């Protein structure tokens, strides 16, 4: 199975900060990488698919980059509603493993 | 508006069975693969499996942790996906999410398949 490793596991930041979360795959997944946001008690929400394509309705302050094994989710200017847990997921080879998650907290 | 509504969760004893349903609306159900994802209390997301559309044979794939015990099926006439869970274990305790598998083309034949819509989840507790 492909392993997905996110870093950091947790992150403290302030409103207005620029933050980045990385996701590394144990083998190449080309651009078959998705990012999700989950708030407590809620279902996850798709932010980015295909490594860099913004899902409809998602604010443009979210962006994704990378291909192969290394990927990054960037939030250009944190808003209060962005404090949540973020997951990457590969959809290249079954099983479609998720990363362990990155919890973004208010500093 | 795409909506996915799960039902069928609850408390069940180890070794018993439970069937979850996912009722979909707002899109052409038969055109999309459907997937299940679970989340144990306080833990991360775990992909459970998916079922392809009938166009691609309606075949299924599963995570190793549930293979042989769980079965995903679909009834396109009713726009419902099912997750049949047998031989349940305490470690199957989780919120189970039904998701639509999106189909996003990047060229004439290649496409990405993110989980683009999610239900609210239903809690399954396996305990004696």
Coordinates of C-alpha atoms in Angstrom, one line a residue:
Chain A
X1 CA 0.0 0.0 0.0
X2 CA 1.0 3.6 -0.6
X3 CA 1.8 5.4 2.6
X4 CA 0.8 9.1 3.0
X5 CA 2.7 11.2 5.5
X6 CA 1.5 14.7 6.5
X7 CA 3.6 17.3 8.3
X8 CA 3.3 18.8 10.6
X9 CA 0.7 16.9 12.7
X10 CA -0.4 20.1 14.3
X11 CA 0.2 23.8 13.6
X12 CA -0.5 27.0 15.6
X13 CA -1.0 30.1 13.5
X14 CA -2.7 33.5 13.7
X15 CA -5.4 35.1 11.5
X16 CA -3.7 36.6 8.5
X17 CA -0.8 34.2 8.5
X18 CA 0.3 32.2 5.4
X19 CA 0.6 28.5 6.2
X20 CA 1.6 25.4 4.4
X21 CA 1.0 21.7 5.0
X22 CA 2.9 19.1 3.3
X23 CA 2.0 15.5 2.2
X24 CA 4.5 12.9 1.1
X25 CA 3.6 9.7 -0.7
X26 CA 5.7 6.6 -0.4
X27 CA 5.7 6.2 -4.2
X28 CA 4.7 8.4 -7.1
X29 CA 1.0 9.2 -7.3
X30 CA 1.4 11.6 -10.2
X31 CA -1.2 14.3 -9.5
X32 CA -3.8 12.0 -7.9
X33 CA -3.8 13.9 -4.6
X34 CA -6.8 15.5 -2.9
X35 CA -7.1 17.8 0.1
X36 CA -10.0 17.9 2.6
X37 CA -10.9 20.1 5.5
X38 CA -12.8 18.8 8.5
X39 CA -14.3 20.8 11.3
X40 CA -15.2 19.2 14.6
X41 CA -18.4 17.1 14.4
X42 CA -18.8 17.7 10.6
X43 CA -18.1 15.7 7.5
X44 CA -14.9 16.5 5.5
X45 CA -15.1 19.0 2.7
X46 CA -13.2 18.7 -0.6
X47 CA -10.8 21.6 -1.1
X48 CA -8.4 20.6 -3.8
X49 CA -8.3 17.7 -6.3
X50 CA -5.7 16.7 -8.9
X51 CA -3.1 18.2 -6.6
X52 CA -3.8 21.8 -7.6
X53 CA -7.4 22.2 -8.9
X54 CA -9.6 24.2 -6.6
X55 CA -13.0 22.7 -5.9
X56 CA -15.9 24.9 -6.9
X57 CA -17.0 27.2 -4.1
X58 CA -13.7 26.9 -2.2
X59 CA -12.0 30.3 -1.5
X60 CA -9.0 31.2 -3.6
X61 CA -6.8 31.7 -0.6
X62 CA -6.5 27.9 -0.7
X63 CA -4.0 26.4 -3.2
X64 CA -2.3 23.1 -3.8
X65 CA 0.9 22.2 -5.6
X66 CA 3.1 19.2 -6.3
X67 CA 3.3 16.1 -8.3
X68 CA 4.9 12.7 -7.9
X69 CA 5.6 12.2 -4.2
X70 CA 5.6 15.7 -2.6
X71 CA 2.6 17.9 -2.3
X72 CA 1.7 21.1 -0.5
X73 CA -1.5 22.8 0.7
X74 CA -1.1 26.5 1.2
X75 CA -3.5 29.0 2.8
X76 CA -2.4 32.4 1.8
X77 CA -4.1 34.4 4.6
X78 CA -5.7 32.5 7.4
X79 CA -9.3 33.3 8.3
X80 CA -11.0 32.4 11.5
X81 CA -13.1 29.7 9.7
X82 CA -9.9 28.0 8.5
X83 CA -9.0 26.5 11.8
X84 CA -9.7 22.9 11.3
X85 CA -8.1 19.5 10.5
X86 CA -6.7 19.0 7.0
X87 CA -6.3 15.6 5.3
X88 CA -4.6 14.6 2.1
X89 CA -5.7 11.5 0.2
X90 CA -4.2 9.7 -2.8
X91 CA -6.6 8.3 -5.4
X92 CA -4.0 6.7 -7.7
X93 CA -3.7 3.2 -6.3
X94 CA -6.2 1.2 -4.3
X95 CA -6.5 1.5 -1.3
X96 CA -7.0 5.2 -1.4
X97 CA -5.2 6.0 1.7
X98 CA -5.6 9.3 3.7
X99 CA -2.8 11.1 5.5
X100 CA -3.0 11.1 9.3
X101 CA -4.2 14.7 9.4
X102 CA -2.9 18.1 10.3
X103 CA -4.7 20.1 13.0
X104 CA -4.5 23.8 12.5
X105 CA -5.1 25.7 15.7
X106 CA -5.3 29.4 16.7
X107 CA -2.1 30.8 18.2
Chain B
X1 CA -28.2 20.3 -4.8
X2 CA -26.3 17.1 -4.1
X3 CA -27.4 15.4 -0.9
X4 CA -26.3 12.1 0.7
X5 CA -28.1 10.9 3.8
X6 CA -26.8 7.9 5.7
X7 CA -29.0 5.7 8.0
X8 CA -28.8 2.4 9.8
X9 CA -26.2 3.1 12.4
X10 CA -26.5 2.1 16.0
X11 CA -25.2 -0.1 18.8
X12 CA -24.4 -3.7 17.8
X13 CA -22.7 -6.6 19.6
X14 CA -19.4 -8.0 18.4
X15 CA -19.8 -10.7 15.8
X16 CA -23.2 -9.4 14.7
X17 CA -24.2 -7.6 11.4
X18 CA -25.4 -4.2 10.4
X19 CA -26.4 -2.6 7.1
X20 CA -26.0 1.1 6.4
X21 CA -27.8 2.9 3.7
X22 CA -26.9 6.0 1.8
X23 CA -29.8 7.8 0.0
X24 CA -28.6 10.1 -2.7
X25 CA -30.3 13.0 -4.5
X26 CA -29.5 15.9 -6.7
X27 CA -27.4 14.1 -9.3
X28 CA -27.5 11.1 -11.7
X29 CA -26.7 8.4 -9.1
X30 CA -25.9 5.7 -11.7
X31 CA -23.2 7.8 -13.3
X32 CA -21.0 7.9 -10.2
X33 CA -18.9 5.4 -8.1
X34 CA -19.8 5.6 -4.5
X35 CA -17.5 5.2 -1.6
X36 CA -17.5 4.7 2.2
X37 CA -15.1 6.3 4.6
X38 CA -15.0 5.9 8.4
X39 CA -13.6 7.7 11.3
X40 CA -13.0 6.1 14.7
X41 CA -13.6 8.4 17.7
X42 CA -10.8 11.0 17.9
X43 CA -9.0 9.5 15.0
X44 CA -8.3 10.2 11.4
X45 CA -10.2 9.2 8.2
X46 CA -10.0 5.7 6.9
X47 CA -11.0 4.7 3.4
X48 CA -13.3 1.7 3.6
X49 CA -14.0 0.9 -0.1
X50 CA -16.0 1.9 -3.1
X51 CA -18.4 0.5 -5.8
X52 CA -18.0 1.4 -9.5
X53 CA -20.8 2.5 -11.6
X54 CA -22.6 -0.1 -13.7
X55 CA -20.9 1.3 -16.7
X56 CA -17.7 0.0 -15.2
X57 CA -19.2 -3.3 -14.0
X58 CA -20.4 -2.2 -10.6
X59 CA -17.4 -3.9 -9.1
X60 CA -16.0 -3.2 -5.6
X61 CA -12.8 -2.6 -3.9
X62 CA -12.1 -2.7 -0.1
X63 CA -9.5 -1.8 2.5
X64 CA -7.7 -4.8 3.9
X65 CA -9.2 -4.2 7.3
X66 CA -12.7 -4.9 6.1
X67 CA -12.2 -7.2 3.1
X68 CA -14.2 -10.4 3.4
X69 CA -16.5 -8.9 6.1
X70 CA -18.0 -5.8 4.5
X71 CA -19.9 -5.6 1.2
X72 CA -20.8 -2.5 -0.7
X73 CA -23.7 -2.6 -3.1
X74 CA -26.0 -0.2 -5.0
X75 CA -29.5 0.1 -6.2
X76 CA -29.5 2.6 -9.0
X77 CA -33.3 2.5 -9.4
X78 CA -33.6 3.9 -5.8
X79 CA -30.4 6.0 -5.7
X80 CA -29.1 4.1 -2.7
X81 CA -25.7 2.7 -1.8
X82 CA -25.4 0.1 1.0
X83 CA -22.6 -1.0 3.3
X84 CA -23.3 -4.5 4.7
X85 CA -21.1 -5.1 7.7
X86 CA -20.7 -8.6 9.0
X87 CA -18.6 -10.1 11.8
X88 CA -18.3 -6.7 13.4
X89 CA -15.4 -6.1 15.7
X90 CA -15.0 -3.5 18.5
X91 CA -12.4 -1.7 16.3
X92 CA -15.1 -1.1 13.6
X93 CA -16.6 1.5 16.0
X94 CA -16.7 4.7 14.0
X95 CA -18.7 7.3 12.2
X96 CA -19.3 6.0 8.7
X97 CA -19.5 8.5 5.9
X98 CA -21.0 7.9 2.5
X99 CA -19.3 9.8 -0.3
X100 CA -19.8 10.5 -3.9
X101 CA -16.8 9.8 -6.1
X102 CA -16.4 12.7 -8.4
X103 CA -15.2 12.3 -12.0
X104 CA -13.0 15.2 -13.1
X105 CA -11.4 14.9 -16.6
X106 CA -7.9 16.4 -17.2
X107 CA -7.7 15.2 -20.8
X108 CA -9.7 13.1 -23.2
X109 CA -9.3 9.9 -21.3
X110 CA -7.8 10.7 -17.9
X111 CA -9.7 11.8 -14.9
X112 CA -9.3 12.4 -11.2
X113 CA -11.7 10.8 -8.6
X114 CA -11.9 12.8 -5.4
X115 CA -14.6 12.4 -2.9
X116 CA -16.5 15.5 -3.7
X117 CA -19.7 15.2 -1.7
X118 CA -20.1 13.6 1.8
X119 CA -23.1 12.6 3.9
X120 CA -23.3 13.8 7.5
X121 CA -22.2 10.4 8.8
X122 CA -23.8 7.7 11.0
X123 CA -22.3 6.3 14.2
X124 CA -21.7 2.6 14.5
X125 CA -20.8 1.4 18.0
X126 CA -19.7 -2.2 18.4
X127 CA -19.8 -3.2 22.0
X128 CA -21.1 -5.9 24.2

